[in-house]
Every structure is written in C-alpha cells, then in structure tokens.
mmCIF file of C-alpha atoms and ligand atoms in Angstrom:
data_model
loop_
_atom_site.group_PDB
_atom_site.id
_atom_site.type_symbol
_atom_site.label_atom_id
_atom_site.label_comp_id
_atom_site.label_asym_id
_atom_site.label_seq_id
_atom_site.Cartn_x
_atom_site.Cartn_y
_atom_site.Cartn_z
ATOM 1 C CA MET A 1 21.618 -67.135 -33.368
ATOM 2 C CA SER A 2 18.723 -68.333 -31.269
ATOM 3 C CA GLN A 3 15.580 -69.821 -32.789
ATOM 4 C CA VAL A 4 12.409 -67.972 -31.940
ATOM 5 C CA THR A 5 9.034 -69.449 -31.285
ATOM 6 C CA SER A 6 7.642 -67.062 -28.697
ATOM 7 C CA TYR A 7 8.694 -63.431 -28.270
ATOM 8 C CA ILE A 8 7.131 -62.269 -25.055
ATOM 9 C CA PRO A 9 8.338 -63.782 -21.812
ATOM 10 C CA PRO A 10 5.291 -65.360 -20.096
ATOM 11 C CA ALA A 11 5.800 -63.188 -17.005
ATOM 12 C CA ALA A 12 5.291 -60.044 -19.086
ATOM 13 C CA ARG A 13 2.188 -61.283 -20.854
ATOM 14 C CA ALA A 14 -0.023 -60.932 -17.807
ATOM 15 C CA ASN A 15 0.452 -57.142 -17.648
ATOM 16 C CA SER A 16 0.484 -56.383 -21.323
ATOM 17 C CA VAL A 17 -2.093 -54.355 -23.172
ATOM 18 C CA LYS A 18 -4.143 -56.688 -25.372
ATOM 19 C CA LEU A 19 -3.570 -56.790 -29.112
ATOM 20 C CA SER A 20 -7.303 -56.240 -29.591
ATOM 21 C CA THR A 21 -7.136 -53.028 -27.512
ATOM 22 C CA ILE A 22 -4.323 -51.687 -29.695
ATOM 23 C CA ARG A 23 -6.307 -52.554 -32.819
ATOM 24 C CA GLU A 24 -9.386 -50.762 -31.473
ATOM 25 C CA LEU A 25 -7.350 -47.631 -30.713
ATOM 26 C CA TYR A 26 -6.029 -47.540 -34.286
ATOM 27 C CA GLU A 27 -9.573 -47.765 -35.588
ATOM 28 C CA LEU A 28 -10.901 -44.800 -33.604
ATOM 29 C CA PRO A 29 -11.827 -41.680 -35.558
ATOM 30 C CA PHE A 30 -8.625 -39.585 -35.796
ATOM 31 C CA ASN A 31 -9.960 -36.759 -33.600
ATOM 32 C CA ASP A 32 -11.138 -39.164 -30.880
ATOM 33 C CA LEU A 33 -7.772 -40.917 -30.890
ATOM 34 C CA LEU A 34 -5.817 -37.660 -30.663
ATOM 35 C CA PHE A 35 -8.092 -36.297 -27.936
ATOM 36 C CA LYS A 36 -7.592 -39.444 -25.870
ATOM 37 C CA ALA A 37 -3.827 -39.423 -26.438
ATOM 38 C CA GLN A 38 -3.592 -35.764 -25.405
ATOM 39 C CA GLN A 39 -5.609 -36.490 -22.243
ATOM 40 C CA VAL A 40 -3.266 -39.352 -21.295
ATOM 41 C CA HIS A 41 -0.261 -37.187 -22.144
ATOM 42 C CA ARG A 42 -1.421 -34.399 -19.816
ATOM 43 C CA GLU A 43 -1.952 -36.838 -16.959
ATOM 44 C CA HIS A 44 1.682 -37.933 -17.134
ATOM 45 C CA PHE A 45 3.740 -35.101 -18.618
ATOM 46 C CA ASN A 46 3.886 -31.369 -19.096
ATOM 47 C CA PRO A 47 2.349 -31.095 -22.617
ATOM 48 C CA ASN A 48 4.443 -28.024 -23.417
ATOM 49 C CA GLU A 49 7.860 -29.537 -22.809
ATOM 50 C CA VAL A 50 10.169 -31.703 -24.901
ATOM 51 C CA GLN A 51 13.296 -33.506 -23.833
ATOM 52 C CA MET A 52 16.335 -33.019 -26.092
ATOM 53 C CA SER A 53 18.977 -35.631 -26.822
ATOM 54 C CA THR A 54 21.985 -35.234 -29.092
ATOM 55 C CA LEU A 55 23.493 -38.046 -31.112
ATOM 56 C CA MET A 56 27.082 -38.684 -32.043
ATOM 57 C CA SER A 57 28.286 -41.470 -34.296
ATOM 58 C CA ILE A 58 31.376 -42.743 -32.481
ATOM 59 C CA LYS A 59 32.115 -45.496 -35.040
ATOM 60 C CA THR A 60 30.706 -45.247 -38.521
ATOM 61 C CA GLY A 61 29.977 -47.784 -41.245
ATOM 62 C CA ALA A 62 31.310 -51.266 -42.146
ATOM 63 C CA CYS A 63 28.705 -52.918 -39.916
ATOM 64 C CA PRO A 64 28.459 -56.714 -40.361
ATOM 65 C CA GLU A 65 24.650 -56.659 -39.877
ATOM 66 C CA ASP A 66 22.375 -56.447 -42.919
ATOM 67 C CA CYS A 67 19.578 -54.150 -41.659
ATOM 68 C CA GLY A 68 17.776 -53.263 -44.894
ATOM 69 C CA TYR A 69 17.259 -49.607 -43.968
ATOM 70 C CA CYS A 70 20.742 -48.747 -42.802
ATOM 71 C CA SER A 71 23.411 -46.635 -44.512
ATOM 72 C CA GLN A 72 26.060 -48.243 -42.290
ATOM 73 C CA SER A 73 25.629 -51.887 -43.234
ATOM 74 C CA GLY A 74 28.630 -53.390 -45.002
ATOM 75 C CA HIS A 75 26.127 -55.416 -47.067
ATOM 76 C CA HIS A 76 24.902 -52.345 -48.987
ATOM 77 C CA ASN A 77 26.613 -49.934 -51.384
ATOM 78 C CA THR A 78 25.816 -46.602 -49.821
ATOM 79 C CA GLU A 79 29.129 -44.821 -50.396
ATOM 80 C CA LEU A 80 29.260 -43.850 -46.760
ATOM 81 C CA GLU A 81 32.602 -42.742 -45.403
ATOM 82 C CA LYS A 82 33.677 -45.217 -42.727
ATOM 83 C CA GLU A 83 35.268 -44.001 -39.513
ATOM 84 C CA PRO A 84 36.964 -45.974 -36.744
ATOM 85 C CA LEU A 85 36.121 -45.558 -33.053
ATOM 86 C CA ALA A 86 36.414 -41.876 -32.093
ATOM 87 C CA VAL A 87 38.920 -40.805 -29.461
ATOM 88 C CA VAL A 88 37.514 -39.860 -26.063
ATOM 89 C CA GLU A 89 38.612 -36.206 -26.353
ATOM 90 C CA GLU A 90 36.591 -35.732 -29.557
ATOM 91 C CA VAL A 91 33.523 -37.229 -27.892
ATOM 92 C CA ILE A 92 33.859 -34.885 -24.907
ATOM 93 C CA GLU A 93 34.215 -31.907 -27.209
ATOM 94 C CA GLN A 94 30.923 -32.769 -28.935
ATOM 95 C CA ALA A 95 29.166 -33.543 -25.647
ATOM 96 C CA LYS A 96 30.118 -30.078 -24.329
ATOM 97 C CA ALA A 97 28.690 -28.469 -27.473
ATOM 98 C CA ALA A 98 25.460 -30.505 -27.086
ATOM 99 C CA LYS A 99 25.080 -29.351 -23.491
ATOM 100 C CA ALA A 100 25.700 -25.731 -24.470
ATOM 101 C CA ALA A 101 22.932 -26.085 -27.096
ATOM 102 C CA GLY A 102 20.431 -27.208 -24.417
ATOM 103 C CA SER A 103 20.601 -30.979 -24.723
ATOM 104 C CA THR A 104 20.176 -33.001 -21.518
ATOM 105 C CA ARG A 105 21.237 -36.390 -22.917
ATOM 106 C CA PHE A 106 24.168 -37.413 -25.086
ATOM 107 C CA CYS A 107 23.723 -40.588 -27.100
ATOM 108 C CA MET A 108 26.761 -42.315 -28.606
ATOM 109 C CA GLY A 109 26.095 -44.740 -31.461
ATOM 110 C CA ALA A 110 28.391 -47.310 -33.050
ATOM 111 C CA ALA A 111 27.911 -49.462 -36.142
ATOM 112 C CA TRP A 112 28.716 -52.793 -34.530
ATOM 113 C CA ARG A 113 26.983 -56.141 -34.219
ATOM 114 C CA SER A 114 28.279 -55.948 -30.632
ATOM 115 C CA PRO A 115 31.100 -53.956 -29.041
ATOM 116 C CA PRO A 116 34.537 -55.647 -29.255
ATOM 117 C CA SER A 117 36.084 -56.451 -25.837
ATOM 118 C CA LYS A 118 39.181 -54.425 -26.699
ATOM 119 C CA SER A 119 37.068 -51.267 -27.014
ATOM 120 C CA MET A 120 35.335 -51.590 -23.635
ATOM 121 C CA PRO A 121 37.946 -49.498 -21.723
ATOM 122 C CA GLU A 122 37.524 -46.581 -24.172
ATOM 123 C CA LEU A 123 33.748 -46.895 -24.135
ATOM 124 C CA THR A 124 33.570 -46.859 -20.336
ATOM 125 C CA ARG A 125 35.879 -43.816 -20.262
ATOM 126 C CA MET A 126 33.554 -42.012 -22.675
ATOM 127 C CA VAL A 127 30.584 -42.757 -20.432
ATOM 128 C CA LYS A 128 32.357 -41.532 -17.271
ATOM 129 C CA GLU A 129 33.587 -38.315 -18.852
ATOM 130 C CA VAL A 130 30.272 -37.435 -20.530
ATOM 131 C CA LYS A 131 28.467 -38.067 -17.263
ATOM 132 C CA ASP A 132 30.952 -35.823 -15.420
ATOM 133 C CA LEU A 133 29.730 -32.973 -17.648
ATOM 134 C CA GLY A 134 26.305 -33.335 -15.999
ATOM 135 C CA LEU A 135 24.660 -34.956 -19.025
ATOM 136 C CA GLU A 136 22.584 -38.114 -19.069
ATOM 137 C CA THR A 137 24.404 -40.799 -21.005
ATOM 138 C CA CYS A 138 23.061 -43.160 -23.633
ATOM 139 C CA MET A 139 24.794 -45.615 -25.926
ATOM 140 C CA THR A 140 23.713 -47.823 -28.805
ATOM 141 C CA LEU A 141 26.427 -50.296 -29.710
ATOM 142 C CA GLY A 142 24.542 -53.383 -30.911
ATOM 143 C CA MET A 143 24.113 -56.549 -28.890
ATOM 144 C CA LEU A 144 25.463 -56.694 -25.332
ATOM 145 C CA ASN A 145 26.132 -59.663 -23.100
ATOM 146 C CA ALA A 146 25.464 -59.491 -19.357
ATOM 147 C CA GLU A 147 29.058 -58.589 -18.523
ATOM 148 C CA GLN A 148 29.254 -55.727 -21.018
ATOM 149 C CA ALA A 149 25.940 -54.354 -19.764
ATOM 150 C CA SER A 150 27.233 -54.432 -16.218
ATOM 151 C CA GLN A 151 30.539 -52.717 -17.191
ATOM 152 C CA LEU A 152 28.652 -49.901 -18.900
ATOM 153 C CA LYS A 153 26.277 -49.496 -15.957
ATOM 154 C CA THR A 154 29.217 -49.329 -13.536
ATOM 155 C CA ALA A 155 30.809 -46.621 -15.707
ATOM 156 C CA GLY A 156 27.616 -44.548 -15.321
ATOM 157 C CA LEU A 157 25.564 -45.341 -18.418
ATOM 158 C CA ASP A 158 21.955 -44.247 -17.837
ATOM 159 C CA TYR A 159 20.224 -45.506 -21.001
ATOM 160 C CA TYR A 160 20.912 -48.142 -23.621
ATOM 161 C CA ASN A 161 19.195 -47.854 -27.006
ATOM 162 C CA HIS A 162 18.322 -51.099 -28.731
ATOM 163 C CA ASN A 163 15.309 -51.081 -31.033
ATOM 164 C CA LEU A 164 12.916 -53.878 -31.918
ATOM 165 C CA ASP A 165 12.418 -51.963 -35.176
ATOM 166 C CA THR A 166 9.306 -53.767 -36.466
ATOM 167 C CA SER A 167 6.932 -56.649 -35.728
ATOM 168 C CA PRO A 168 8.288 -60.160 -35.131
ATOM 169 C CA GLY A 169 6.614 -61.228 -38.396
ATOM 170 C CA HIS A 170 8.123 -58.498 -40.593
ATOM 171 C CA TYR A 171 11.575 -58.653 -38.965
ATOM 172 C CA LYS A 172 12.997 -61.350 -41.273
ATOM 173 C CA ASN A 173 12.100 -59.231 -44.323
ATOM 174 C CA ILE A 174 14.315 -56.443 -43.003
ATOM 175 C CA ILE A 175 17.198 -58.129 -41.156
ATOM 176 C CA THR A 176 18.547 -61.660 -41.545
ATOM 177 C CA THR A 177 21.803 -61.547 -39.555
ATOM 178 C CA ARG A 178 20.073 -61.645 -36.157
ATOM 179 C CA CYS A 179 16.616 -62.428 -34.852
ATOM 180 C CA TYR A 180 13.998 -60.848 -32.637
ATOM 181 C CA GLN A 181 14.981 -62.923 -29.648
ATOM 182 C CA ASP A 182 18.579 -61.613 -29.906
ATOM 183 C CA ARG A 183 17.175 -58.092 -29.473
ATOM 184 C CA LEU A 184 15.014 -59.130 -26.521
ATOM 185 C CA ASP A 185 17.999 -60.835 -24.874
ATOM 186 C CA THR A 186 20.109 -57.648 -25.010
ATOM 187 C CA ILE A 187 17.210 -55.599 -23.654
ATOM 188 C CA GLN A 188 16.959 -58.037 -20.753
ATOM 189 C CA HIS A 189 20.706 -57.714 -20.026
ATOM 190 C CA VAL A 190 20.313 -53.931 -20.006
ATOM 191 C CA ARG A 191 17.427 -54.186 -17.530
ATOM 192 C CA ASP A 192 19.211 -56.725 -15.341
ATOM 193 C CA ALA A 193 22.230 -54.420 -15.144
ATOM 194 C CA GLY A 194 19.940 -51.652 -13.841
ATOM 195 C CA MET A 195 20.008 -49.316 -16.848
ATOM 196 C CA LYS A 196 17.041 -47.601 -18.437
ATOM 197 C CA VAL A 197 15.813 -48.988 -21.718
ATOM 198 C CA CYS A 198 15.460 -46.896 -24.863
ATOM 199 C CA CYS A 199 13.647 -49.111 -27.341
ATOM 200 C CA GLY A 200 11.423 -48.348 -30.281
ATOM 201 C CA GLY A 201 11.158 -48.927 -33.988
ATOM 202 C CA ILE A 202 10.962 -47.638 -37.530
ATOM 203 C CA LEU A 203 7.760 -46.958 -39.403
ATOM 204 C CA GLY A 204 7.626 -47.064 -43.186
ATOM 205 C CA LEU A 205 9.563 -50.281 -43.754
ATOM 206 C CA GLY A 206 6.801 -51.519 -46.052
ATOM 207 C CA GLU A 207 5.035 -53.011 -43.034
ATOM 208 C CA SER A 208 1.272 -53.302 -42.666
ATOM 209 C CA ARG A 209 -0.800 -51.681 -39.932
ATOM 210 C CA GLU A 210 -1.048 -55.112 -38.342
ATOM 211 C CA ASP A 211 2.791 -55.115 -38.141
ATOM 212 C CA ARG A 212 2.700 -51.725 -36.439
ATOM 213 C CA ILE A 213 0.137 -53.098 -33.992
ATOM 214 C CA HIS A 214 2.420 -56.042 -33.222
ATOM 215 C CA LEU A 215 5.467 -53.761 -32.796
ATOM 216 C CA LEU A 216 3.582 -51.608 -30.276
ATOM 217 C CA TYR A 217 2.340 -54.761 -28.547
ATOM 218 C CA GLN A 218 5.914 -56.021 -28.156
ATOM 219 C CA LEU A 219 7.141 -52.667 -26.829
ATOM 220 C CA SER A 220 4.308 -52.259 -24.353
ATOM 221 C CA SER A 221 4.749 -55.878 -23.222
ATOM 222 C CA LEU A 222 8.328 -55.318 -22.108
ATOM 223 C CA ASN A 223 8.125 -55.436 -18.371
ATOM 224 C CA PRO A 224 8.303 -52.541 -17.559
ATOM 225 C CA ALA A 225 7.702 -50.650 -20.811
ATOM 226 C CA PRO A 226 10.838 -48.830 -22.074
ATOM 227 C CA GLU A 227 11.458 -45.491 -20.378
ATOM 228 C CA SER A 228 12.222 -44.046 -23.787
ATOM 229 C CA VAL A 229 10.593 -45.075 -27.075
ATOM 230 C CA PRO A 230 12.148 -43.710 -30.281
ATOM 231 C CA ILE A 231 9.762 -43.705 -33.217
ATOM 232 C CA ASN A 232 11.762 -43.413 -36.424
ATOM 233 C CA ARG A 233 10.235 -42.739 -39.836
ATOM 234 C CA LEU A 234 12.298 -44.450 -42.506
ATOM 235 C CA VAL A 235 14.885 -42.234 -44.157
ATOM 236 C CA ALA A 236 15.140 -44.087 -47.467
ATOM 237 C CA ILE A 237 18.823 -44.363 -48.305
ATOM 238 C CA GLU A 238 20.160 -44.890 -51.811
ATOM 239 C CA GLY A 239 21.955 -48.188 -52.156
ATOM 240 C CA THR A 240 19.891 -49.954 -49.449
ATOM 241 C CA PRO A 241 17.230 -52.571 -50.271
ATOM 242 C CA LEU A 242 14.568 -50.151 -48.961
ATOM 243 C CA GLU A 243 15.575 -47.167 -51.107
ATOM 244 C CA ASP A 244 12.344 -47.269 -53.141
ATOM 245 C CA VAL A 245 9.848 -48.259 -50.478
ATOM 246 C CA GLU A 246 6.585 -46.290 -50.472
ATOM 247 C CA PRO A 247 6.764 -43.577 -47.754
ATOM 248 C CA LEU A 248 4.370 -44.049 -44.837
ATOM 249 C CA ASP A 249 1.348 -41.772 -44.823
ATOM 250 C CA GLY A 250 1.677 -38.930 -42.287
ATOM 251 C CA ILE A 251 -1.748 -39.522 -40.711
ATOM 252 C CA GLU A 252 -0.906 -43.175 -40.054
ATOM 253 C CA PHE A 253 2.396 -42.042 -38.517
ATOM 254 C CA VAL A 254 0.551 -39.684 -36.143
ATOM 255 C CA ARG A 255 -1.959 -42.416 -35.272
ATOM 256 C CA THR A 256 0.925 -44.662 -34.282
ATOM 257 C CA ILE A 257 2.374 -41.975 -31.989
ATOM 258 C CA ALA A 258 -1.053 -41.491 -30.396
ATOM 259 C CA VAL A 259 -1.583 -45.216 -29.798
ATOM 260 C CA ALA A 260 1.942 -45.516 -28.365
ATOM 261 C CA ARG A 261 1.220 -42.596 -26.006
ATOM 262 C CA ILE A 262 -1.969 -44.245 -24.728
ATOM 263 C CA ILE A 263 -0.519 -47.711 -24.155
ATOM 264 C CA MET A 264 2.849 -46.515 -22.760
ATOM 265 C CA PRO A 265 1.717 -43.498 -20.730
ATOM 266 C CA ASN A 266 4.928 -43.105 -18.694
ATOM 267 C CA SER A 267 7.387 -43.431 -21.553
ATOM 268 C CA PHE A 268 9.121 -40.559 -23.272
ATOM 269 C CA LEU A 269 8.180 -40.875 -26.959
ATOM 270 C CA ARG A 270 10.956 -39.650 -29.201
ATOM 271 C CA LEU A 271 10.245 -38.316 -32.658
ATOM 272 C CA SER A 272 13.488 -39.621 -34.132
ATOM 273 C CA ALA A 273 14.795 -40.214 -37.650
ATOM 274 C CA GLY A 274 12.762 -38.762 -40.502
ATOM 275 C CA ARG A 275 11.728 -35.539 -38.749
ATOM 276 C CA GLU A 276 13.584 -33.577 -41.425
ATOM 277 C CA SER A 277 11.059 -34.702 -44.036
ATOM 278 C CA MET A 278 8.087 -33.583 -41.900
ATOM 279 C CA ASP A 279 6.569 -30.149 -42.347
ATOM 280 C CA ASP A 280 5.584 -27.971 -39.372
ATOM 281 C CA GLY A 281 1.994 -29.244 -39.397
ATOM 282 C CA LEU A 282 2.986 -32.892 -39.205
ATOM 283 C CA GLN A 283 5.512 -32.290 -36.433
ATOM 284 C CA ALA A 284 2.934 -30.249 -34.496
ATOM 285 C CA LEU A 285 0.425 -33.117 -34.785
ATOM 286 C CA CYS A 286 3.072 -35.540 -33.488
ATOM 287 C CA TYR A 287 3.633 -33.333 -30.434
ATOM 288 C CA PHE A 288 -0.130 -33.110 -29.912
ATOM 289 C CA ALA A 289 -0.389 -36.910 -30.178
ATOM 290 C CA GLY A 290 2.128 -37.260 -27.359
ATOM 291 C CA ALA A 291 5.659 -37.123 -28.750
ATOM 292 C CA ASN A 292 7.758 -35.372 -26.097
ATOM 293 C CA SER A 293 11.370 -35.941 -26.991
ATOM 294 C CA ILE A 294 13.511 -35.213 -30.051
ATOM 295 C CA PHE A 295 17.074 -35.406 -31.270
ATOM 296 C CA SER A 296 18.508 -31.917 -31.551
ATOM 297 C CA GLY A 297 21.367 -30.862 -33.788
ATOM 298 C CA GLU A 298 22.245 -30.841 -37.457
ATOM 299 C CA ARG A 299 22.913 -34.570 -37.779
ATOM 300 C CA LEU A 300 21.644 -37.904 -36.522
ATOM 301 C CA LEU A 301 24.237 -40.649 -37.068
ATOM 302 C CA THR A 302 24.789 -40.384 -40.804
ATOM 303 C CA VAL A 303 21.784 -38.393 -42.075
ATOM 304 C CA ASP A 304 20.766 -34.776 -41.628
ATOM 305 C CA ASN A 305 18.504 -33.618 -38.829
ATOM 306 C CA ASN A 306 16.429 -30.429 -38.607
ATOM 307 C CA GLY A 307 19.053 -28.372 -36.761
ATOM 308 C CA GLN A 308 18.778 -25.980 -33.844
ATOM 309 C CA VAL A 309 17.516 -22.927 -35.719
ATOM 310 C CA ALA A 310 14.566 -24.732 -37.333
ATOM 311 C CA ASP A 311 13.705 -26.518 -34.076
ATOM 312 C CA GLU A 312 13.810 -23.352 -31.986
ATOM 313 C CA ARG A 313 11.575 -21.574 -34.481
ATOM 314 C CA LEU A 314 8.892 -24.277 -34.535
ATOM 315 C CA LEU A 315 9.000 -25.038 -30.812
ATOM 316 C CA SER A 316 8.713 -21.356 -29.988
ATOM 317 C CA GLU A 317 5.780 -21.010 -32.397
ATOM 318 C CA LEU A 318 4.097 -23.913 -30.594
ATOM 319 C CA GLY A 319 4.976 -22.581 -27.125
ATOM 320 C CA ILE A 320 6.913 -25.761 -26.348
ATOM 321 C CA LYS A 321 10.016 -25.473 -24.187
ATOM 322 C CA ALA A 322 13.047 -27.730 -23.935
ATOM 323 C CA SER A 323 12.954 -29.490 -20.569
ATOM 324 C CA THR A 324 15.979 -28.675 -18.490
ATOM 325 C CA GLN A 325 15.597 -31.523 -15.999
ATOM 326 C CA ASN A 326 17.301 -34.862 -16.332
ATOM 327 C CA THR A 327 14.898 -37.766 -16.683
ATOM 328 C CA THR A 328 16.893 -40.356 -14.792
ATOM 329 C CA ASN A 329 14.655 -40.117 -11.735
ATOM 330 C CA VAL A 330 11.375 -39.855 -13.629
ATOM 331 C CA VAL A 331 8.948 -42.759 -14.199
HETATM 332 N N1 SAM B 401 24.101 -50.629 -34.432
HETATM 333 C C1 SAM B 401 23.233 -50.361 -33.356
HETATM 334 C C2 SAM B 401 21.926 -51.115 -33.459
HETATM 335 O O1 SAM B 401 21.494 -51.449 -34.519
HETATM 336 O O2 SAM B 401 21.315 -51.300 -32.412
HETATM 337 C C3 SAM B 401 22.956 -48.903 -33.139
HETATM 338 C C4 SAM B 401 22.792 -47.944 -34.250
HETATM 339 S S1 SAM B 401 21.324 -48.100 -35.235
HETATM 340 C C5 SAM B 401 21.724 -46.929 -36.465
HETATM 341 C C6 SAM B 401 20.011 -47.390 -34.272
HETATM 342 C C7 SAM B 401 18.639 -47.366 -34.867
HETATM 343 O O3 SAM B 401 18.538 -46.327 -35.812
HETATM 344 C C8 SAM B 401 18.172 -48.584 -35.609
HETATM 345 O O4 SAM B 401 17.740 -49.592 -34.750
HETATM 346 C C9 SAM B 401 17.007 -48.010 -36.409
HETATM 347 O O5 SAM B 401 15.820 -48.106 -35.671
HETATM 348 C C10 SAM B 401 17.398 -46.552 -36.607
HETATM 349 N N2 SAM B 401 17.744 -46.280 -38.012
HETATM 350 C C11 SAM B 401 18.886 -46.618 -38.646
HETATM 351 N N3 SAM B 401 18.858 -46.234 -39.943
HETATM 352 C C12 SAM B 401 17.655 -45.643 -40.138
HETATM 353 C C13 SAM B 401 17.026 -45.053 -41.268
HETATM 354 N N4 SAM B 401 17.603 -45.019 -42.452
HETATM 355 N N5 SAM B 401 15.783 -44.532 -41.111
HETATM 356 C C14 SAM B 401 15.175 -44.571 -39.917
HETATM 357 N N6 SAM B 401 15.726 -45.130 -38.813
HETATM 358 C C15 SAM B 401 16.946 -45.660 -38.909
HETATM 359 C C1 DTB B 402 17.029 -44.376 -32.780
HETATM 360 O O1 DTB B 402 16.011 -45.073 -32.635
HETATM 361 N N1 DTB B 402 17.201 -43.474 -33.736
HETATM 362 C C2 DTB B 402 18.502 -42.898 -33.661
HETATM 363 C C3 DTB B 402 19.072 -43.497 -32.339
HETATM 364 N N2 DTB B 402 18.077 -44.444 -31.990
HETATM 365 C C4 DTB B 402 20.433 -44.050 -32.305
HETATM 366 C C5 DTB B 402 19.317 -43.175 -34.881
HETATM 367 C C6 DTB B 402 18.654 -42.704 -36.135
HETATM 368 C C7 DTB B 402 19.557 -43.003 -37.246
HETATM 369 C C8 DTB B 402 19.050 -42.427 -38.511
HETATM 370 C C9 DTB B 402 19.874 -42.791 -39.683
HETATM 371 C C10 DTB B 402 21.281 -42.298 -39.668
HETATM 372 O O2 DTB B 402 21.598 -41.192 -39.162
HETATM 373 O O3 DTB B 402 22.119 -43.009 -40.212
HETATM 374 FE FE1 SF4 B 403 24.590 -52.082 -38.082
HETATM 375 FE FE2 SF4 B 403 22.898 -50.886 -36.397
HETATM 376 FE FE3 SF4 B 403 22.967 -50.214 -39.012
HETATM 377 FE FE4 SF4 B 403 21.991 -52.560 -38.301
HETATM 378 S S1 SF4 B 403 21.148 -50.557 -37.731
HETATM 379 S S2 SF4 B 403 23.437 -52.205 -39.975
HETATM 380 S S3 SF4 B 403 23.280 -53.081 -36.565
HETATM 381 S S4 SF4 B 403 24.569 -49.912 -37.514
#
C-alpha cells in the first residue's frame, strides 16, 4: 500500500474550486443555496429529467477489504449469503430486464479488492454482451491496474465506479486495508484508459461537515471532475462497525447535493444508496438541489432499493421523466 502525503496531483490543483468557496456555499442560507444550485442545474441539464442505472451484484460477499460500512466485507459478521462470480447468461438476462424497465445503464458490482486475472475473460464478455443490448456499461470491481483498465475499455466498458467515499482525513477511521492514494491511482488508470469516471462518496459515516467539504474538494479537483458522482447515504448494516452511527440530518444531506451541483456543474449527480429511507419530500428536495440520476429497481447490491412502482409514482408526481438518451457523448 502506498504512503500518502498529498492527495491532489499538483496539475489538478490549479483548476480546482477552493476549499474556502465550498465552505462559503455550505454556509449560505438554505434557500439561497438551493436557488443557486437550481440555477446552475438548469444551465447544464434538463431539470425535469433523471438518468436511470440498474445495479447487479455479480460477485457477492467475502471481500478481503474492511470498509466499515459494508455488508460484503469478510471482516464483519453480517450473515450475508456469499455468491461466486455470476455466469454471463445470468447477467445478460438481468440486463435485458433492466433495459425493459427503462434503464439506460447497467452497472455490475463485485466484492473484490481487485479483479482476479482469471476472471478477466468472463468480465470482458459480460461487458461486450451488455453493450450489444444497447445499454451503457459500468463496472465496480475494486482496484484496477493499467492493463485491466485497458482490457475493460477495449471490451466496451463506458464507466468505472470507484468511490473516494469520504475525506482523506476520515478515511482511516472507515477503511484500513487500503489508502486514499490507492483509490486515486485506480481512478487515474480508468481515465488513462479512456473510460468515464463514476466517483462519489457516502454521507453519514460519522464525518464532520469539514470532512464533507474535503470530500467534495477532492471530487471536484479530479481533472476533469467525474462524469458521474454517486452520493450515498449510509445504510447502517447490522454487524458492521457503523451499525449504530447517528444518521445524517436530511437538510445537511440536501445541502451537500446542492454544493456538489454548483461545484461540479457538468456531472450527473446520483442519489444512490439510502434513498429507501428518504420520504417523498426529502427526495424531491434532492432533485431540486440538482440530483439527476438514480438507481432503479428493487435492489442495490445487497440492500433494498425503492423499486419501480414507488419511483414511477413519485417521479410522475414531480413531473420528472426518465431520460432515454445515453450519456456517453454528454459532457
Ligand atoms: N468493491 C468495490 C469497491 O469498493 O469499489 C465495489 C462495490 S462497493 C459496494 C461500491 C460503493 O458502494 C462503495 O464505495 C460505497 O460508497 C457504497 N456502499 C457500500 N455499502 C454501503 C452502505 N452500506 N451504505 C451506503 N453506501 C454503501
Ligand atoms: C455507489 O456509489 N453506490 C452503489 C454503486 N456505487 C455500486 C452501491 C450501493 C451499495 C449499497 C449497499 C449494498 O447494496 O450493499
Ligand atoms: Fe469490499 Fe467494496 Fe464492500 Fe469495501 S465496499 S468491503 S471493497 S465490496
């Protein structure tokens, strides 16, 4: 594991939004912040459209990493049923169902520290066959080296999801089996291979506002900013070290979405894990603050998601439509 002293490559620092600017945005009166975020949102996106992705867990549990929030870590006793790598046919079946339900992107997630070399042929076949269905492809498989990133890109992978999760300072309180720089290195390999970056974090890990400011600073300092930014709200899982953490206040969650929208105006902001615990009002505020992408379907990787019926009801009430266009040429 590499030792970290500095997290932002010097070349990216020049363009990055200042920490003090992010702090000032957080401190704005709520209505001023939301008004500003909605203005920025309208300049860059259709405010009445959301992009839909569907997740599939292609390898579940027994992960060697010790992420304190995760049901799939082999370090915690979560009683999760482990599953080996899925066969390609099963993945295609689920991708077809996702497309039929209106999803434009299919995201395949595996509980690995990094993908084993022996699985690369199956993984590249999954990418090719999902892409042949006319879906955008995304994977999240843990750390990648340059060669793996290039193999996945050649197979047709559009996006790679790899989150920074929290601030550099809070990271060691949540994960000890890898460091921040490891995450940044994989993100760089993904960029160098020519794929789009999906990178965000989790709120509600017992972090302070200052940690949230530093997380957003890191994300907006990636050069360029990630095309897709998932904002997860902790789903506290029994048996993990974070099972009893105090839930993050909804208003602070919305503020974070709004600040992210302002400082990363071209990025799709995905309201990710934890949406199931949000009532209609909170979700509506998140959309108003600039969230414009969600995971559809009944399940995320191991936890429940809102499901199509509930999503269609709320989105129709809000007059928000699922975007039908792929995003691979946007930004
Ligand atoms: N193993 C891969 C990795 O860590 O990059 C991919 C899968 S991992 C489950 C993807 C992301 O899901 C994590 O980085 C984290 O941000 C989010 N996540 C996992 N468990 C969560 C939970 N209980 N609540 C909220 N977000 C969670
Ligand atoms: C991301 O940031 N959130 C998604 C996706 N990327 C892979 C995963 C959420 C996982 C939620 C917990 C679970 O289902 O186990
Ligand atoms: Fe493993 Fe990813 Fe879960 Fe961490 S978040 S324990 S790397 S599956």
